[in-house]
Amino acid sequence: FLHLLVSLFFSIPEQESFFQDIDLLQKHGINMADIKKLKLVGICTVKGIQMTTRKALCNIKGLSEAKVEKIKEAAGKVLNVGFQTAFEYSSKRKQVFHISTGSQEFDKLLGGGVESMAITEAFGEFRTGKTQLSHTLCVTAQLPGENGYSGGKVIFIDTENTFRPDRLRDIADRFNVDHGAVLDNVLYARAYTSEHQMELLDFVAADSALLQIIDSIMALFRVDFSGRGELAERQQKLAQMLKQLFVFLEYNVAVFVTNQMTADPGAGMTFQADPKKPIGGHILAHASTTRISLRKGRGEMRIAKIFDRF
């Protein structure tokens, strides 16, 4: 299913082998009923099985340990689960595409735009342009770009009730594209708790969107887990959610998240100019491929800076 949908967006020959539909497991003795059970929880490719633990697969209703072992064995026959050369991995990286931010200078700063197979995080204080950038990407992700990129759907998970379709219409006017087409290609969901946010990621895991946006990634975790006593549990749940996002990256999807900031109690000891830092701790910092710091400039100007990049 994923292979068929993604091939609509790309004309690159290598993309044909990038997705291996889970139906291929039938050739290795896995019956269609069990394959349907996997699809119901969002596992639609053979790679998806490789990225799911045996424990998690056993939690799927109707799959016993024996069945899970058989499914894992079949997936191993379809996939090359061992090592590959750096040259082979380099060929895979050629499939990476970039989504424009709508600003030539900003794109140049990011090396071409928001990158696929990567998590791009933008953080800043209130009214620094995080949500505006998210809305702009909803439109630019649908426009043709370089290296054969022809645009695709967007998934937008809203945790702070900031999504506004009217903004998309205004941005669509800027790029001279049809309002209806733009809105039809954005799959929107409002998340009300951190648990709901994670459930939504499960729900959309099998979709074919080329850009996944969460605005903002930590807002609900900040509410649901308060104080240092719940910090360890919060970080554990956050790590689980980030693992879900890593699954998207394997499908050559771009992930863009916004983040809030908090006061840094230890900043005064180091004489930092700005005693604030993005929330999420080391777990989010290590997960993000590119971290962008946004701050206010004079008037309506906003200043973007690469805070960290792998």
mmCIF file of N, CA and C in Angstrom, residues 218-266:
data_model
loop_
_atom_site.group_PDB
_atom_site.id
_atom_site.type_symbol
_atom_site.label_atom_id
_atom_site.label_comp_id
_atom_site.label_asym_id
_atom_site.label_seq_id
_atom_site.Cartn_x
_atom_site.Cartn_y
_atom_site.Cartn_z
ATOM 1 N N MET A 218 6.214 19.211 22.577
ATOM 2 C CA MET A 218 6.336 19.026 24.022
ATOM 3 C C MET A 218 5.201 19.647 24.830
ATOM 4 N N ALA A 219 4.305 20.396 24.206
ATOM 5 C CA ALA A 219 3.281 21.140 24.946
ATOM 6 C C ALA A 219 2.449 20.240 25.856
ATOM 7 N N LEU A 220 1.958 19.133 25.343
ATOM 8 C CA LEU A 220 1.093 18.253 26.130
ATOM 9 C C LEU A 220 1.883 17.446 27.159
ATOM 10 N N PHE A 221 3.114 17.074 26.828
ATOM 11 C CA PHE A 221 3.958 16.381 27.802
ATOM 12 C C PHE A 221 4.244 17.301 28.992
ATOM 13 N N ARG A 222 4.369 18.577 28.699
ATOM 14 C CA ARG A 222 4.638 19.563 29.741
ATOM 15 C C ARG A 222 3.467 19.666 30.718
ATOM 16 N N VAL A 223 2.250 19.504 30.191
ATOM 17 C CA VAL A 223 1.044 19.590 31.013
ATOM 18 C C VAL A 223 0.800 18.285 31.773
ATOM 19 N N ASP A 224 0.945 17.158 31.076
ATOM 20 C CA ASP A 224 0.600 15.862 31.660
ATOM 21 C C ASP A 224 1.606 15.370 32.699
ATOM 22 N N PHE A 225 2.852 15.824 32.577
ATOM 23 C CA PHE A 225 3.892 15.401 33.521
ATOM 24 C C PHE A 225 4.503 16.651 34.151
ATOM 25 N N SER A 226 4.164 16.908 35.391
ATOM 26 C CA SER A 226 4.628 18.136 36.047
ATOM 27 C C SER A 226 5.573 17.810 37.197
ATOM 28 N N GLY A 227 6.576 18.645 37.360
ATOM 29 C CA GLY A 227 7.514 18.470 38.466
ATOM 30 C C GLY A 227 8.595 17.445 38.187
ATOM 31 N N ARG A 228 9.644 17.508 38.973
ATOM 32 C CA ARG A 228 10.783 16.601 38.790
ATOM 33 C C ARG A 228 10.427 15.153 39.093
ATOM 34 N N GLY A 229 9.404 14.954 39.935
ATOM 35 C CA GLY A 229 9.005 13.596 40.290
ATOM 36 C C GLY A 229 8.497 12.795 39.115
ATOM 37 N N GLU A 230 7.959 13.477 38.093
ATOM 38 C CA GLU A 230 7.422 12.791 36.913
ATOM 39 C C GLU A 230 8.322 12.955 35.686
ATOM 40 N N LEU A 231 9.493 13.554 35.893
ATOM 41 C CA LEU A 231 10.385 13.829 34.764
ATOM 42 C C LEU A 231 10.858 12.551 34.076
ATOM 43 N N ALA A 232 11.242 11.548 34.865
ATOM 44 C CA ALA A 232 11.744 10.295 34.279
ATOM 45 C C ALA A 232 10.675 9.620 33.434
ATOM 46 N N GLU A 233 9.432 9.588 33.953
ATOM 47 C CA GLU A 233 8.340 8.971 33.193
ATOM 48 C C GLU A 233 8.055 9.758 31.917
ATOM 49 N N ARG A 234 8.104 11.098 32.024
ATOM 50 C CA ARG A 234 7.866 11.933 30.838
ATOM 51 C C ARG A 234 8.891 11.658 29.757
ATOM 52 N N GLN A 235 10.155 11.577 30.157
ATOM 53 C CA GLN A 235 11.221 11.352 29.177
ATOM 54 C C GLN A 235 11.124 9.966 28.554
ATOM 55 N N GLN A 236 10.661 8.999 29.339
ATOM 56 C CA GLN A 236 10.470 7.649 28.800
ATOM 57 C C GLN A 236 9.365 7.643 27.744
ATOM 58 N N LYS A 237 8.250 8.311 28.033
ATOM 59 C CA LYS A 237 7.146 8.399 27.078
ATOM 60 C C LYS A 237 7.578 9.175 25.832
ATOM 61 N N LEU A 238 8.353 10.240 26.047
ATOM 62 C CA LEU A 238 8.853 11.028 24.917
ATOM 63 C C LEU A 238 9.739 10.166 24.019
ATOM 64 N N ALA A 239 10.594 9.357 24.620
ATOM 65 C CA ALA A 239 11.474 8.473 23.846
ATOM 66 C C ALA A 239 10.662 7.493 23.005
ATOM 67 N N GLN A 240 9.569 6.987 23.568
ATOM 68 C CA GLN A 240 8.702 6.066 22.831
ATOM 69 C C GLN A 240 8.063 6.759 21.631
ATOM 70 N N MET A 241 7.654 8.015 21.821
ATOM 71 C CA MET A 241 7.039 8.738 20.719
ATOM 72 C C MET A 241 8.057 9.050 19.622
ATOM 73 N N LEU A 242 9.271 9.401 20.028
ATOM 74 C CA LEU A 242 10.308 9.700 19.050
ATOM 75 C C LEU A 242 10.667 8.455 18.241
ATOM 76 N N LYS A 243 10.577 7.302 18.880
ATOM 77 C CA LYS A 243 10.809 6.053 18.147
ATOM 78 C C LYS A 243 9.780 5.899 17.035
ATOM 79 N N GLN A 244 8.525 6.301 17.323
ATOM 80 C CA GLN A 244 7.488 6.260 16.292
ATOM 81 C C GLN A 244 7.843 7.182 15.129
ATOM 82 N N LEU A 245 8.402 8.347 15.446
ATOM 83 C CA LEU A 245 8.785 9.285 14.392
ATOM 84 C C LEU A 245 9.938 8.736 13.555
ATOM 85 N N PHE A 246 10.842 7.980 14.192
ATOM 86 C CA PHE A 246 11.947 7.379 13.447
ATOM 87 C C PHE A 246 11.436 6.390 12.395
ATOM 88 N N VAL A 247 10.283 5.779 12.674
ATOM 89 C CA VAL A 247 9.681 4.878 11.686
ATOM 90 C C VAL A 247 9.330 5.654 10.429
ATOM 91 N N PHE A 248 8.785 6.863 10.593
ATOM 92 C CA PHE A 248 8.461 7.704 9.441
ATOM 93 C C PHE A 248 9.714 7.980 8.603
ATOM 94 N N LEU A 249 10.825 8.239 9.273
ATOM 95 C CA LEU A 249 12.051 8.583 8.555
ATOM 96 C C LEU A 249 12.484 7.461 7.628
ATOM 97 N N GLU A 250 12.249 6.216 8.036
ATOM 98 C CA GLU A 250 12.628 5.083 7.205
ATOM 99 C C GLU A 250 11.818 5.024 5.916
ATOM 100 N N TYR A 251 10.676 5.702 5.890
ATOM 101 C CA TYR A 251 9.856 5.749 4.685
ATOM 102 C C TYR A 251 10.190 6.975 3.840
ATOM 103 N N ASN A 252 11.358 7.587 4.093
ATOM 104 C CA ASN A 252 11.804 8.786 3.388
ATOM 105 C C ASN A 252 10.790 9.924 3.539
ATOM 106 N N VAL A 253 10.392 10.164 4.771
ATOM 107 C CA VAL A 253 9.468 11.237 5.116
ATOM 108 C C VAL A 253 10.231 12.321 5.863
ATOM 109 N N ALA A 254 9.825 13.576 5.687
ATOM 110 C CA ALA A 254 10.387 14.682 6.452
ATOM 111 C C ALA A 254 9.528 14.904 7.695
ATOM 112 N N VAL A 255 10.162 15.048 8.841
ATOM 113 C CA VAL A 255 9.450 15.323 10.088
ATOM 114 C C VAL A 255 9.859 16.707 10.582
ATOM 115 N N PHE A 256 8.859 17.564 10.811
ATOM 116 C CA PHE A 256 9.120 18.916 11.319
ATOM 117 C C PHE A 256 8.335 19.111 12.601
ATOM 118 N N VAL A 257 9.031 19.484 13.673
ATOM 119 C CA VAL A 257 8.367 19.703 14.957
ATOM 120 C C VAL A 257 8.733 21.079 15.493
ATOM 121 N N THR A 258 7.784 21.704 16.198
ATOM 122 C CA THR A 258 8.090 22.941 16.903
ATOM 123 C C THR A 258 8.206 22.624 18.392
ATOM 124 N N ASN A 259 8.877 23.506 19.097
ATOM 125 C CA ASN A 259 9.112 23.266 20.517
ATOM 126 C C ASN A 259 9.090 24.572 21.284
ATOM 127 N N GLN A 260 8.736 24.465 22.559
ATOM 128 C CA GLN A 260 8.695 25.627 23.434
ATOM 129 C C GLN A 260 10.027 25.789 24.162
ATOM 130 N N MET A 261 10.133 26.867 24.920
ATOM 131 C CA MET A 261 11.353 27.117 25.676
ATOM 132 C C MET A 261 11.019 27.261 27.157
ATOM 133 N N THR A 262 12.038 27.083 27.978
ATOM 134 C CA THR A 262 11.863 27.233 29.418
ATOM 135 C C THR A 262 13.087 27.921 29.991
ATOM 136 N N ALA A 263 12.930 28.510 31.181
ATOM 137 C CA ALA A 263 14.064 29.153 31.835
ATOM 138 C C ALA A 263 15.075 28.097 32.260
ATOM 139 N N ASP A 264 16.343 28.398 32.096
ATOM 140 C CA ASP A 264 17.427 27.497 32.491
ATOM 141 C C ASP A 264 17.973 27.940 33.846
ATOM 142 N N PRO A 265 17.669 27.182 34.923
ATOM 143 C CA PRO A 265 18.094 27.592 36.271
ATOM 144 C C PRO A 265 19.605 27.747 36.416
ATOM 145 N N GLY A 266 20.351 26.968 35.634
ATOM 146 C CA GLY A 266 21.809 27.023 35.773
ATOM 147 C C GLY A 266 22.480 28.033 34.879
#
